[in-house]
Amino acid sequence: MFSKRTGSPYSDQNWLRSFLFTIYGTSVLVVSYFPLFYTHLGFSSSQVGYLYSLGPLISILSNLFWSMMSDKLGTIRKIMFILLAGQLVTGLLLARATEFSSVMLILSFFYFFYYPVFPLADTMAIKIAERHRRNFITIRVFGSLGYSFFALTVGYALRALGATWSLTLCIIIIIIALLITIGLKDVKKPIPELELPNQKAVTTKPDKKEHGLKDILLRKEVLWFFGCVFVLALGHRMNEAFLTISLKNLGAGEEVIGWALLASALSEIPVLFILGKYGDKFKELPLLVLASLMYALRFLLMALADHPGSIIAIQALHSLTFGVFFVTCVRYITRIIPDRLRATGLAIYTVVWSSAAGLLSGTFGGMIYQEAGRFIFYMVAVGFSLLAFVGFLGQHLLDTYRDSIRYFKNKNKKASL
């Protein structure tokens, strides 16, 4: 039984699902429709690229800062409230800005509060799923459902109201998410020691290999992993920043852009469930090799596409690219990063995948798109994907070789006994 005060034993999951569903509405607007809003203000492709890269630059600091604060204070819920309140204030200021310099300044503060929400929400989802002995995907998938819902509805809303309503819709969604944080619950920290009656306290000694996050990050395989993630992210972020602009240049309206975003979001949902249930049967690196190769195919098709309908169909490859990649990376990180550093570990992944890669892809991607055109732009993304493919494949072959050497050594030892 449970008390009236605590409510349903699954209420924390339901509140978090609602929260994930809502915050991905802001993601639809910030990532996909803000670039169109900036072009409506008269900004060039290069200026849009600079504004896009500004967010990742700010998030390098903000992700680490807020995640370390969360680990230190032992709360995610309160940090979420602060972040959304900051988004609301800066969003209201941004709605009044029209000059490039003022937009750039205010957007810097907006991004400081915007980016950390997502890794912190994933951290909370992982912890709540572990507490209820459920798969993380059963909670995280509501983010994809929310993205799908808002991708379509926002597209039609902006088609009717105009691109100038982008910020207004974003502010409304932020207010809803802010209200939902009232129902979120923190997962309590594990008790470091357990004292039994008439016995001395039983303490758990930390693993000597886990001195801290620095030692973990300096492992060669971890550095190689994050390096490959960074290279693959360059192509992903280039496509993310200029997908809507590519569609607009091909004559697509806001509602068509919404259908393209919907196609990508819906396509990843079955993959998330399949990998959530059967993913443990496969090693991480082969799955990452597959995702990298599919990214190369996706961007090659984007380079050749000449009709908005073709791009909508290509978006279905989001399932075999980001869908496979995201679940596999989270699984890998939760295996190599101890629970006490989970929020910080996921923040570093976000810095590599989103911040550092977004900074370069936004800055140089805008220049490439403006000077060389869409075909060359996407062929560069193909090159990054193939480079990541080689990196992940090389690490997998090296691990396989080491495992075989270890196997034969153990076999010879047993034979000699």
Short mmCIF file of N, CA, C and O in Angstrom, two decimals, residues 26 78 156 169 188 215 226 228 274 280 295 298 303 321 333 338 362 373 394 401:
data_model
loop_
_atom_site.label_atom_id
_atom_site.label_comp_id
_atom_site.label_asym_id
_atom_site.label_seq_id
_atom_site.Cartn_x
_atom_site.Cartn_y
_atom_site.Cartn_z
N THR A 26 10.06 22.36 -26.94
CA THR A 26 11.01 23.47 -27.08
C THR A 26 12.15 23.08 -28.01
O THR A 26 12.66 23.91 -28.76
N LYS A 78 15.16 20.60 -8.51
CA LYS A 78 15.34 22.02 -8.24
C LYS A 78 16.16 22.70 -9.33
O LYS A 78 15.89 23.86 -9.70
N TYR A 156 1.94 23.26 -38.44
CA TYR A 156 0.66 23.79 -38.91
C TYR A 156 0.32 25.11 -38.22
O TYR A 156 -0.29 26.01 -38.83
N LEU A 169 5.24 30.57 -29.11
CA LEU A 169 4.92 29.17 -28.86
C LEU A 169 5.95 28.53 -27.94
O LEU A 169 5.59 27.72 -27.06
N LYS A 188 16.52 9.63 -4.34
CA LYS A 188 17.43 9.84 -3.23
C LYS A 188 18.77 9.18 -3.48
O LYS A 188 18.87 8.14 -4.14
N ASP A 215 40.09 10.03 -14.05
CA ASP A 215 40.72 8.75 -14.35
C ASP A 215 39.94 7.96 -15.40
O ASP A 215 40.52 7.29 -16.25
N PHE A 226 34.85 8.83 -27.37
CA PHE A 226 34.36 10.20 -27.46
C PHE A 226 34.89 10.90 -28.72
O PHE A 226 34.21 11.77 -29.28
N CYS A 228 35.36 9.42 -31.67
CA CYS A 228 34.49 8.96 -32.76
C CYS A 228 33.10 9.59 -32.67
O CYS A 228 32.50 9.93 -33.69
N ILE A 274 12.87 -1.74 -29.47
CA ILE A 274 13.56 -2.98 -29.84
C ILE A 274 14.92 -3.07 -29.16
O ILE A 274 15.29 -4.11 -28.58
N ASP A 280 20.83 -5.57 -25.36
CA ASP A 280 21.89 -6.16 -24.55
C ASP A 280 22.50 -7.42 -25.18
O ASP A 280 23.57 -7.86 -24.77
N TYR A 295 24.34 6.70 -41.22
CA TYR A 295 24.46 8.16 -41.31
C TYR A 295 25.05 8.57 -42.65
O TYR A 295 24.59 9.53 -43.30
N ARG A 298 22.41 8.20 -45.24
CA ARG A 298 21.38 9.23 -45.06
C ARG A 298 21.82 10.56 -45.66
O ARG A 298 21.06 11.22 -46.39
N ALA A 303 22.11 14.76 -50.07
CA ALA A 303 22.85 15.53 -51.08
C ALA A 303 22.21 15.39 -52.46
O ALA A 303 22.23 16.33 -53.26
N THR A 321 19.94 5.66 -37.59
CA THR A 321 21.09 6.52 -37.31
C THR A 321 21.06 6.96 -35.85
O THR A 321 21.67 6.34 -35.00
N ILE A 333 27.81 4.41 -21.79
CA ILE A 333 28.21 5.36 -20.75
C ILE A 333 27.80 4.88 -19.36
O ILE A 333 28.56 5.00 -18.40
N PRO A 338 30.52 5.37 -13.14
CA PRO A 338 29.82 4.97 -11.91
C PRO A 338 28.61 5.85 -11.62
O PRO A 338 28.54 7.00 -12.06
N GLY A 362 28.09 24.42 -36.85
CA GLY A 362 27.32 25.63 -37.10
C GLY A 362 28.16 26.71 -37.76
O GLY A 362 27.72 27.37 -38.73
N GLY A 373 27.13 25.36 -51.50
CA GLY A 373 25.83 24.79 -51.82
C GLY A 373 25.50 23.54 -51.02
O GLY A 373 26.34 22.98 -50.31
N GLY A 394 37.48 0.05 -36.30
CA GLY A 394 38.84 -0.23 -35.87
C GLY A 394 38.92 -0.61 -34.40
O GLY A 394 39.62 -1.57 -34.04
N TYR A 401 40.38 -8.75 -31.37
CA TYR A 401 41.73 -9.35 -31.38
C TYR A 401 42.23 -9.58 -29.96
O TYR A 401 42.75 -10.66 -29.64
#
